[in-house]
């Protein structure tokens, strides 16, 4: 067997300016030329895995690849441990057991009409006006409403959380550590206020996720209050960020592919299948990270214990070794369920069923209420660690 290579050349820069297509073009090349890449961007540098099988291998070995050191590249969790993302099993399991109960089919079906109402309520003014920015005016607002309903919070509070999370993510993207810490503390204060409110006016733990975490036990003892706080704080942000950058990508795709938009208008029962393929094509996370607990060799390169590894889901999902013709939209891929838009292994996104409802209702309502739509201005892209859109100016033709 060939000796592993210990090579710290700077192979790529995650902060290069991007267009809607440039990152995927680069990742396609990286999958062939340099699938296990090194970047010296950010303090201390990091590794990035671009191929599906390498990413999957890391996800399936949480004993070797931990999330407890840092769960994103760049590292920004300076203000405390936040379950479930920052924990490994078995500690992680206690929190997931509670969280998973809130995403059952029955609960999702009960929430769906409200999600649809929010979608319709936010889309209609844009359609009436004939134009609007689907990222700014819709995708950055819609998740706060859904989140408020899911988390039993007043909408104004969810909107405030959304605003702070957006500033927080922007601060992370430009590595503004002082502001990351300041905004994270603010989110902790809000999480604490939600917990205090539940103490003052208790809710049924079967109906409210915060109350369920407060009431939960693990091995006969209640979950530690600081970890319950960290978990609520984690949930406040995770559910908001991905939908905000993802939704615009579906609209850009449909603007570029009017035949597909027409087909989905005529056959709305095909929308869930289209959403699933959009998730594969445009999955928004590329900087979720693990740290090797011991020296490991991936793709012939030696990664030392303690070095962060970014799992570039955005690339893995187009890996032609797993998804033939991976850059292209195709209905009903036989192995579509293997995509990693929601991650994999123990940290697989618990919110995936809600995320799917959000995306499906968005497209159902948008397509039913319009006869056409198109992008009519410059698209602004999010930056690493997310991939997706921050601004998508659009024109809408209302359905007669
Ligand atoms: C398009 C929408 C979404 C996408 C693409 C997405 C994607 C992901 C991914 C890739 C992970 C795994 C992170 C890792 O591997 O380190 C994750 C974890 C997580 N997501 Fe989502 N997510 C979405 C929406 C949501 C929503 C709506 C919620 C909650 C309301 C949510 C809650 C969480 C939580 C709590 C975790 C941590 C799970 C754990 O550590 O066990 N997500 N998500």
XYZ file of C-alpha atoms and ligand atoms in Angstrom:
443
model
C 0.000 0.000 0.000
C 1.213 3.536 -0.765
C 2.472 5.562 2.212
C -0.037 8.208 3.367
C 0.925 11.697 2.288
C 1.297 14.463 4.853
C 0.903 17.488 2.653
C -0.341 20.855 3.910
C -0.503 22.662 0.567
C -3.306 25.220 0.382
C -5.652 23.467 -2.094
C -8.648 25.766 -2.022
C -10.067 28.948 -0.515
C -13.676 28.802 0.758
C -13.915 32.600 0.711
C -13.506 33.108 -3.060
C -16.433 35.201 -4.365
C -19.114 32.946 -5.881
C -21.898 32.959 -8.436
C -24.913 30.612 -8.494
C -22.881 27.988 -10.399
C -19.223 28.563 -9.491
C -18.978 26.567 -6.237
C -20.497 23.458 -7.810
C -18.140 23.770 -10.806
C -15.167 23.981 -8.435
C -16.395 21.043 -6.347
C -16.815 18.891 -9.425
C -13.180 19.530 -10.228
C -12.113 18.931 -6.610
C -13.894 15.549 -6.539
C -11.634 14.437 -9.387
C -8.406 16.338 -8.785
C -8.226 16.761 -5.012
C -11.092 15.025 -3.156
C -9.426 15.348 0.265
C -8.324 18.963 0.283
C -6.443 21.215 2.633
C -7.213 24.871 3.156
C -5.160 27.295 5.225
C -8.076 29.726 5.410
C -9.219 30.357 9.002
C -7.096 29.936 12.080
C -5.030 26.766 11.837
C -6.511 25.633 8.520
C -8.795 22.649 7.922
C -9.432 19.625 5.737
C -12.407 19.341 3.377
C -13.954 16.161 1.998
C -15.610 16.522 -1.390
C -16.525 12.921 -2.257
C -19.666 11.176 -1.056
C -18.022 8.001 0.276
C -15.434 9.922 2.320
C -18.115 12.110 3.901
C -20.279 9.087 4.605
C -17.342 7.235 6.205
C -16.819 10.097 8.677
C -20.525 10.345 9.480
C -20.720 6.647 10.222
C -17.802 6.660 12.671
C -18.695 9.094 15.462
C -16.307 7.262 17.834
C -13.373 8.455 15.689
C -14.797 11.703 14.318
C -16.223 13.840 17.102
C -18.419 16.963 17.057
C -17.363 17.958 20.578
C -14.339 20.027 19.489
C -16.005 22.019 16.717
C -19.033 21.257 14.603
C -18.412 23.847 11.903
C -15.525 25.278 9.928
C -14.758 27.979 10.899
C -15.087 27.227 14.603
C -17.414 29.692 16.245
C -19.013 27.960 19.229
C -17.080 29.848 21.891
C -19.964 30.414 24.263
C -20.813 26.928 25.514
C -21.755 23.348 24.646
C -25.013 23.058 22.803
C -26.766 19.709 22.495
C -27.402 17.828 20.355
C -24.855 18.998 17.750
C -21.942 19.460 20.137
C -22.282 16.053 21.805
C -21.311 12.538 20.748
C -23.254 9.422 21.689
C -24.161 8.257 24.271
C -24.619 11.770 25.791
C -26.150 12.960 22.513
C -28.862 10.272 22.600
C -30.675 11.759 25.600
C -31.437 14.978 23.724
C -32.326 13.345 20.419
C -34.858 11.087 22.122
C -36.747 14.143 23.301
C -36.369 16.150 20.081
C -37.351 13.278 17.757
C -40.754 12.956 19.456
C -41.675 16.387 18.109
C -41.192 15.526 14.441
C -43.539 12.545 14.100
C -45.847 12.150 11.087
C -48.893 13.008 13.200
C -47.393 16.221 14.539
C -46.212 17.260 11.100
C -49.651 16.625 9.597
C -51.205 18.767 12.341
C -48.764 21.626 11.671
C -49.028 21.537 7.872
C -52.141 23.754 7.457
C -50.491 26.518 9.490
C -47.250 26.236 7.512
C -49.300 26.516 4.305
C -51.107 29.561 5.651
C -47.782 31.305 6.394
C -46.488 30.404 2.913
C -49.592 31.745 1.174
C -49.727 34.858 3.376
C -46.135 35.826 2.579
C -46.214 34.917 -1.132
C -49.456 36.634 -2.108
C -48.224 40.254 -1.606
C -45.233 39.553 -3.873
C -47.476 38.027 -6.520
C -49.942 40.941 -6.242
C -47.056 43.392 -6.674
C -45.769 41.369 -9.654
C -42.280 41.427 -8.210
C -40.253 40.878 -5.072
C -37.153 39.265 -3.695
C -37.957 35.633 -2.935
C -34.932 35.332 -0.640
C -35.287 38.617 1.267
C -39.076 39.038 1.301
C -40.005 35.391 1.691
C -37.229 32.903 2.569
C -35.806 35.100 5.317
C -39.238 35.598 6.919
C -41.126 32.347 6.463
C -38.955 30.187 8.808
C -39.570 32.524 11.768
C -43.341 32.057 11.427
C -43.033 28.282 11.145
C -40.616 28.216 14.029
C -42.966 30.257 16.238
C -45.773 27.781 15.568
C -43.553 24.747 16.112
C -41.911 26.109 19.268
C -45.004 27.794 20.784
C -43.380 31.231 20.722
C -44.934 34.614 19.934
C -44.247 35.485 16.275
C -42.524 38.772 17.269
C -40.022 36.796 19.346
C -39.378 34.348 16.504
C -38.826 37.320 14.162
C -36.316 38.802 16.604
C -34.539 35.435 16.828
C -34.458 35.272 13.026
C -32.927 38.762 12.826
C -30.268 37.983 15.412
C -29.508 34.590 13.806
C -29.044 36.275 10.414
C -26.600 38.792 11.957
C -24.905 35.928 13.790
C -24.455 33.894 10.593
C -23.167 37.007 8.761
C -20.644 37.614 11.570
C -19.479 33.985 11.314
C -19.054 34.326 7.559
C -16.674 37.260 7.934
C -15.022 35.730 11.030
C -15.994 38.688 13.232
C -15.417 36.851 16.513
C -16.427 39.720 18.834
C -19.822 39.975 17.187
C -20.233 36.184 17.008
C -19.751 36.029 20.779
C -21.988 39.051 21.445
C -24.845 37.737 19.277
C -24.512 34.206 20.610
C -24.859 35.577 24.156
C -27.977 37.438 23.040
C -29.424 34.156 21.721
C -28.611 32.515 25.055
C -30.528 35.294 26.858
C -33.527 34.645 24.635
C -33.299 30.870 25.219
C -33.154 31.545 28.973
C -36.189 33.841 28.709
C -38.129 31.058 26.925
C -37.206 28.630 29.735
C -38.137 31.205 32.437
C -41.477 31.727 30.711
C -42.142 27.963 30.819
C -41.307 27.915 34.539
C -43.730 30.805 35.125
C -46.503 29.392 32.905
C -45.897 25.641 32.543
C -46.929 23.894 29.347
C -47.632 20.233 28.713
C -44.271 18.500 27.987
C -46.109 16.354 25.453
C -46.984 19.523 23.491
C -43.979 21.786 23.918
C -40.354 20.942 23.114
C -38.800 23.342 25.660
C -41.026 21.907 28.409
C -40.180 18.367 27.284
C -36.442 19.073 27.578
C -36.993 20.621 31.021
C -38.947 17.534 32.170
C -36.712 14.888 30.540
C -34.564 12.465 32.476
C -31.517 10.507 31.427
C -30.416 7.502 33.481
C -32.709 8.560 36.317
C -31.550 12.191 36.570
C -32.971 15.350 34.969
C -30.989 16.796 32.051
C -28.569 19.432 33.466
C -30.165 22.935 33.304
C -27.144 24.459 31.488
C -27.416 21.759 28.808
C -31.178 22.267 28.443
C -30.391 25.957 27.946
C -27.696 25.077 25.366
C -30.110 22.794 23.542
C -32.873 25.421 23.333
C -30.235 27.908 22.157
C -29.080 25.412 19.486
C -32.615 24.801 18.272
C -33.292 28.544 17.980
C -30.741 28.874 15.176
C -30.544 25.493 13.417
C -34.141 25.567 12.250
C -33.882 29.062 10.765
C -30.658 29.211 8.776
C -30.910 26.451 6.177
C -34.428 27.237 4.856
C -33.503 30.929 4.488
C -30.741 30.211 1.973
C -32.263 27.107 0.376
C -35.691 28.352 -0.772
C -34.309 30.859 -3.313
C -32.324 28.114 -5.055
C -35.525 26.251 -6.001
C -36.915 29.419 -7.573
C -33.705 30.072 -9.516
C -33.811 26.514 -10.821
C -37.460 26.763 -11.883
C -36.832 30.132 -13.576
C -34.060 28.500 -15.602
C -36.201 25.460 -16.407
C -39.694 26.687 -17.416
C -40.608 23.204 -18.720
C -40.183 21.791 -15.220
C -42.175 24.694 -13.736
C -44.974 24.001 -16.252
C -44.951 20.282 -15.455
C -45.200 20.968 -11.712
C -48.085 23.405 -12.265
C -49.940 20.737 -14.246
C -49.017 17.897 -11.913
C -48.555 19.289 -8.385
C -48.414 15.736 -7.012
C -44.864 15.665 -8.448
C -43.734 18.592 -6.248
C -42.490 16.436 -3.308
C -40.277 14.425 -5.692
C -38.928 17.660 -7.199
C -38.198 19.101 -3.726
C -36.211 16.002 -2.814
C -34.088 16.346 -5.938
C -33.626 20.085 -5.224
C -32.388 19.145 -1.740
C -29.794 16.880 -3.331
C -28.759 19.486 -5.904
C -28.765 22.559 -3.677
C -28.195 21.285 -0.127
C -27.078 24.352 1.821
C -24.487 22.977 4.254
C -20.843 22.622 3.339
C -18.995 23.596 6.515
C -20.387 21.127 9.064
C -17.331 19.616 10.706
C -15.875 16.781 12.722
C -12.477 16.464 14.409
C -10.415 13.281 14.198
C -9.685 11.851 17.659
C -6.690 9.933 16.274
C -4.489 10.131 13.185
C -6.467 8.928 10.154
C -5.773 8.433 6.468
C -8.485 9.497 4.028
C -7.918 9.337 0.286
C -4.223 8.679 0.905
C -3.734 11.864 2.982
C -2.732 11.809 6.596
C -5.012 13.857 8.828
C -3.691 14.281 12.355
C -5.651 13.936 15.578
C -7.220 17.263 16.527
C -7.492 18.636 12.977
C -10.924 19.833 11.818
C -12.560 18.221 8.784
C -15.354 19.962 6.840
C -17.981 17.640 5.358
C -18.870 19.285 2.078
C -22.398 17.867 1.737
C -22.991 20.366 -1.076
C -20.362 18.504 -3.124
C -20.995 14.939 -1.931
C -24.593 15.159 -3.134
C -23.467 15.671 -6.741
C -20.774 12.984 -6.674
C -21.183 11.204 -10.012
C -19.812 7.992 -8.468
C -23.065 7.755 -6.495
C -25.517 9.930 -8.440
C -24.945 9.440 -12.191
C -25.208 12.717 -14.091
C -25.125 14.286 -10.632
C -25.161 17.925 -11.788
C -28.524 17.464 -13.516
C -32.101 17.505 -12.166
C -33.671 14.096 -12.629
C -36.965 12.837 -11.287
C -37.069 9.595 -9.308
C -33.414 8.718 -9.003
C -33.399 5.180 -7.619
C -30.941 6.076 -4.842
C -32.131 9.626 -4.123
C -32.862 8.775 -0.481
C -29.099 8.434 0.045
C -28.506 12.179 -0.406
C -26.857 14.013 2.456
C -28.687 17.349 2.447
C -29.807 16.496 5.991
C -26.473 14.931 6.941
C -26.230 11.305 8.054
C -25.444 9.116 11.035
C -26.341 10.141 14.578
C -26.600 13.873 13.844
C -28.990 13.462 10.879
C -31.294 16.477 10.912
C -34.316 15.786 13.118
C -36.102 18.745 11.474
C -36.077 17.139 8.006
C -39.822 16.290 8.013
C -40.682 19.895 8.876
C -38.170 21.241 6.361
C -39.788 19.117 3.629
C -43.266 20.413 4.505
C -41.935 23.978 4.351
C -40.407 23.465 0.897
C -43.354 21.539 -0.547
C -45.998 24.012 0.653
C -43.863 26.904 -0.614
C -43.709 25.485 -4.129
C -47.330 24.324 -4.125
C -48.564 27.776 -3.155
C -46.161 29.666 -5.449
C -46.907 27.534 -8.519
C -50.681 27.454 -7.955
C -50.867 31.238 -7.607
C -48.755 32.140 -10.656
C -48.732 31.343 -14.355
C -45.010 32.096 -14.553
C -42.124 33.642 -12.657
C -38.534 34.502 -13.460
C -35.410 35.919 -11.913
C -35.086 39.553 -13.021
C -31.952 40.857 -11.304
C -28.671 39.949 -9.753
C -28.555 36.920 -7.460
C -26.533 37.413 -4.252
C -25.008 34.278 -2.811
C -24.553 33.266 0.824
C -20.975 32.520 1.832
C -19.260 29.516 3.362
C -20.286 27.751 5.677
C -23.699 27.911 3.942
C -24.330 27.598 0.243
C -27.478 29.184 -1.206
C -29.051 32.526 -2.014
C -29.223 35.748 -0.005
C -31.078 37.749 -2.656
C -33.120 36.676 -5.711
C -35.107 39.522 -7.349
C -38.072 38.036 -9.235
C -41.013 38.928 -11.441
C -44.290 37.077 -10.920
C -47.222 36.672 -13.309
C -50.362 35.997 -11.252
C -52.569 33.125 -12.434
C -55.692 34.518 -14.067
C -33.751 22.867 4.369
C -33.767 22.777 5.686
C -32.727 22.058 6.535
C -31.553 21.471 6.156
C -30.962 21.340 4.751
C -30.940 20.948 7.364
C -29.732 20.264 7.384
C -29.142 19.733 8.522
C -27.894 18.995 8.524
C -27.025 18.712 7.308
C -27.641 18.618 9.811
C -26.472 17.765 10.293
C -25.323 18.605 10.757
C -24.040 17.808 10.894
O -23.837 16.821 10.189
O -23.177 18.230 11.703
C -28.719 19.149 10.628
C -28.812 18.983 11.977
C -29.825 19.528 12.746
N -30.955 20.194 12.288
Fe -31.396 20.586 10.368
N -31.742 21.221 8.433
C -32.854 21.885 7.977
C -33.929 22.330 8.734
C -34.066 22.119 10.089
C -35.217 22.494 10.869
C -36.490 23.134 10.286
C -34.932 22.170 12.183
C -35.762 22.347 13.447
C -36.893 22.957 13.558
C -33.593 21.583 12.217
C -32.949 21.156 13.349
C -31.724 20.518 13.373
C -31.060 20.067 14.594
C -31.557 20.226 16.030
C -29.866 19.448 14.204
C -28.806 18.794 15.112
C -29.046 17.307 15.186
C -28.026 16.532 16.009
O -26.937 17.024 16.297
O -28.345 15.398 16.365
N -33.115 21.574 10.928
N -29.625 19.812 9.816
